[in-house]
Coordinates of C-alpha atoms in Angstrom, one line a residue:
X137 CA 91.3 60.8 -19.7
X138 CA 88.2 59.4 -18.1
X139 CA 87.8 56.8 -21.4
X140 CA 91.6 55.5 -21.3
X141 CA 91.0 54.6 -17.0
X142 CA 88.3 52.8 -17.7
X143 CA 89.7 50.8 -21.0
X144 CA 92.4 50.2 -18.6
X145 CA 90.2 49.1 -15.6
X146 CA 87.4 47.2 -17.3
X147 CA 89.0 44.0 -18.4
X148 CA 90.5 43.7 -14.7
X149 CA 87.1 43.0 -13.9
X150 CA 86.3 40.6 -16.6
X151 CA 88.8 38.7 -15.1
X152 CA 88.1 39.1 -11.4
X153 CA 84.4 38.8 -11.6
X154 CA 85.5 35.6 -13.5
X155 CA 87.3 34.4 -10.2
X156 CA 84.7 35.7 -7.8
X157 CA 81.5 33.8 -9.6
X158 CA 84.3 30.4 -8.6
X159 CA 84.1 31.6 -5.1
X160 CA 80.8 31.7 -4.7
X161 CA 80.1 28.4 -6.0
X162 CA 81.9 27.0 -3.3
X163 CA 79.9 28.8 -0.9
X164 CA 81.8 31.7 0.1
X165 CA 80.3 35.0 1.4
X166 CA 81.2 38.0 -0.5
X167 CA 82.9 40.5 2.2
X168 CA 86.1 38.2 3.3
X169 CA 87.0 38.0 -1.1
X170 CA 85.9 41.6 -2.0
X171 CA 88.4 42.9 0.8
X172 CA 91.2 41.0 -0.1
X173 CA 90.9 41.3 -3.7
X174 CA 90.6 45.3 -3.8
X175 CA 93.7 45.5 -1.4
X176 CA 95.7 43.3 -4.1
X177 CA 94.5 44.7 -6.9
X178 CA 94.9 47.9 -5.5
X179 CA 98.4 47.6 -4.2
X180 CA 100.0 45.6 -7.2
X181 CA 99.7 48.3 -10.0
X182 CA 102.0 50.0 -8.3
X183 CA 104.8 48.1 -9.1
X184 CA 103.9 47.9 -12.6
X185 CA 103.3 51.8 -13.0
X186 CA 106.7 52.4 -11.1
X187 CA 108.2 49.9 -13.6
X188 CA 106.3 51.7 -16.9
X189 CA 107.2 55.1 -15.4
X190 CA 110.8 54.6 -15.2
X191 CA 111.1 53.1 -18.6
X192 CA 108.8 55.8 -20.3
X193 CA 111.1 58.4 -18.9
X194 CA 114.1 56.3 -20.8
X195 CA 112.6 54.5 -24.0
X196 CA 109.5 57.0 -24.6
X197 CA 108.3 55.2 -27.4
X198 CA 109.4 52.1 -26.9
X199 CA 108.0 51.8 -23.1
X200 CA 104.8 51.7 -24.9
X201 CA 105.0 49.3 -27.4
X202 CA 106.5 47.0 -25.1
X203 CA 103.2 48.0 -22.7
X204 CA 100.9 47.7 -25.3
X205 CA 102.5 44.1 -26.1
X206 CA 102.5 42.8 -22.1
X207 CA 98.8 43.8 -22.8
X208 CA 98.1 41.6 -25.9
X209 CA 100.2 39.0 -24.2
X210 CA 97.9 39.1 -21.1
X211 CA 94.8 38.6 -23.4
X212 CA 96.7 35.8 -25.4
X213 CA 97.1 34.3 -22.1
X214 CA 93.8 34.5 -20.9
X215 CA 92.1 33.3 -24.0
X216 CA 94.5 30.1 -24.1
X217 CA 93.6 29.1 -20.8
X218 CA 89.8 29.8 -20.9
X219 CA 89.7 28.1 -24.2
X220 CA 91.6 24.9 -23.0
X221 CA 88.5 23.9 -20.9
X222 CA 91.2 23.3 -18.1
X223 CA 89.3 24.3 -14.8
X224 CA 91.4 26.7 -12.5
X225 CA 92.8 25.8 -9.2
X226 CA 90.7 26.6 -6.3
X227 CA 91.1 29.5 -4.5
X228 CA 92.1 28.9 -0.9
X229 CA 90.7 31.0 1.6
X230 CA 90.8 29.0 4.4
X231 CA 93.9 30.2 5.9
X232 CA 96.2 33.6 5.7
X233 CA 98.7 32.0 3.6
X234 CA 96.4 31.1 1.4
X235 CA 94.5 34.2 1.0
X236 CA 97.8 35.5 0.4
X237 CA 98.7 33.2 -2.4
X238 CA 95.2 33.8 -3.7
X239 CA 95.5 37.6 -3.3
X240 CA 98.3 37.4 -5.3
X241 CA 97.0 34.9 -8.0
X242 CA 94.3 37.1 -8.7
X243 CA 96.4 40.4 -8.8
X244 CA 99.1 39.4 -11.2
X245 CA 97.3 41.3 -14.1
X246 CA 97.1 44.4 -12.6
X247 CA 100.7 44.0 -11.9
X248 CA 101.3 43.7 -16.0
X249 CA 98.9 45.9 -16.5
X250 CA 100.7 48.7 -14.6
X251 CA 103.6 49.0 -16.8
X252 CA 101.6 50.6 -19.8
X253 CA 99.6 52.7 -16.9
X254 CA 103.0 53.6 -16.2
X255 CA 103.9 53.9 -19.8
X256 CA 101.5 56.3 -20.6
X257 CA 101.8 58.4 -17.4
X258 CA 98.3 57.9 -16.7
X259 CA 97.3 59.9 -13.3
X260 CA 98.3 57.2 -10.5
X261 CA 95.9 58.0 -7.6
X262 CA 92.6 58.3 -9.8
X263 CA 93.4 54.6 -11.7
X264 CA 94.8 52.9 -8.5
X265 CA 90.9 53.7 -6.7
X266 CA 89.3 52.5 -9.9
X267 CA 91.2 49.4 -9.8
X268 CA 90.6 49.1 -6.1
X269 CA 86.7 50.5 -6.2
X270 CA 86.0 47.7 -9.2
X271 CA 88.0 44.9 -7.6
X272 CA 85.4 45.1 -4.3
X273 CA 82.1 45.6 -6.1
X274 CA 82.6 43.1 -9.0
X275 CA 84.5 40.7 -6.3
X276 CA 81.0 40.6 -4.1
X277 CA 78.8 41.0 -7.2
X278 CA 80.3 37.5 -8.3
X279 CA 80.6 36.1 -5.1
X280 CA 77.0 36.9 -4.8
X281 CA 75.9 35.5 -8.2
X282 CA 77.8 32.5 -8.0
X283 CA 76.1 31.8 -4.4
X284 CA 72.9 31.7 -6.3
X285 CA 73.2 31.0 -9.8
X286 CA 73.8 26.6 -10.1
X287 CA 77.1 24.8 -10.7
X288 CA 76.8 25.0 -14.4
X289 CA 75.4 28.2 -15.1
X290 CA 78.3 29.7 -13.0
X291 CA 81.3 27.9 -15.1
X292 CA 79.2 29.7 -18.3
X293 CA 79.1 32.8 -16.6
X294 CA 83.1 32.6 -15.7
X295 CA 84.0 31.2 -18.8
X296 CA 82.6 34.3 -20.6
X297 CA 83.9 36.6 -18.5
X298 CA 87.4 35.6 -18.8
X299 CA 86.6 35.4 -22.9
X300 CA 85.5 39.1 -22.5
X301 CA 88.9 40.4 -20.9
X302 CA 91.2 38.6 -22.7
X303 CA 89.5 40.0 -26.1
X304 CA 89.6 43.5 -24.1
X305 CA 93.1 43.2 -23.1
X306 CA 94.3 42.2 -26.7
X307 CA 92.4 45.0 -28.0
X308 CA 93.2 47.7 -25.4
X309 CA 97.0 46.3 -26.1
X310 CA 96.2 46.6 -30.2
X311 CA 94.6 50.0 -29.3
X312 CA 97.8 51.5 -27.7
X313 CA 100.1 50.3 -30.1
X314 CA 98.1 51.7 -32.9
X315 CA 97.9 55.4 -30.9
X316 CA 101.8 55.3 -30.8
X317 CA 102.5 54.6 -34.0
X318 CA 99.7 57.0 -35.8

């Protein structure tokens, strides 16, 4: 059980450690981010489990595959806009709406990756505090790191990260398909 949370919990922080090395380039201490990305990503799974649960009580089967697809598609996703060389939008901070809209940016993967939590009736409570516990330390790990590494080493440093969860999430996607259907 221990092996599926964290397949489930470690491309999440490809992607936000990804996001946090941004931050601090721009200069950004780690404790404002690292709070409000853990309450995000710790709150939005819910909806997604809620959403899985429900249709894994009524399609079984079927709830799966279409979680296990919602997780190749987020990896698709990811790649494509990694590998576009686009930069992302900065992250605003600066005020409470935007540290809601950025709260939200950040969190919409752990609300598609909720479904196949759901899905697969994995427990709630024990994933919900990984999510939460990995979105603060790898938030302020990358916050820190970008504050230190330069300009060009931290766009390398994002850029792989965001390679290494979207190959995760296409392969933990792959991965429950595959357990379904053998």
């Amino acid at each position: 059980m221990a092996l599926k949370m964290a397949a489930f919990v470690l491309p999440l922080g490809f992607d936000t450690f990804a996001a946090a090395v941004a931050l601090g380039l721009r200069g950004l201490r780690p404790l404002r981010p690292a709070l409000l990305f853990a309450l995000f990503e710790t709150v939005m799974p819910f909806l997604g489990i809620a959403a899985g649960v429900y249709a894994g009580r009524w399609f079984d089967a079927l709830a799966v595959y279409a979680g296990g697809a919602i997780l190749v598609g987020i990896g698709v996703n990811v790649l494509r806009e990694t590998l576009d060389q686009e930069e992302r939008s900065a992250i605003p901070l600066e005020s409470p709406h935007g540290m809601m809209l950025a709260g939200f940016g950040i969190s919409t993967d752990e609300l598609a990756m909720g479904f196949p939590l759901g899905a697969l009736r994995l427990p709630v409570a024990p994933v919900v505090c990984a999510i939460g516990v990995q979105a603060f330390t790898v938030t302020a790990a990358g916050v820190w790191i970008g504050r230190i590494i330069g300009a060009e080493a931290g766009r390398q440093a994002s850029r792989i990260a965001r390679i290494a969860a979207g190959i995760a999430f296409i392969l933990l996607g792959g991965y429950t398909i595959a357990t379904r259907l053998l």
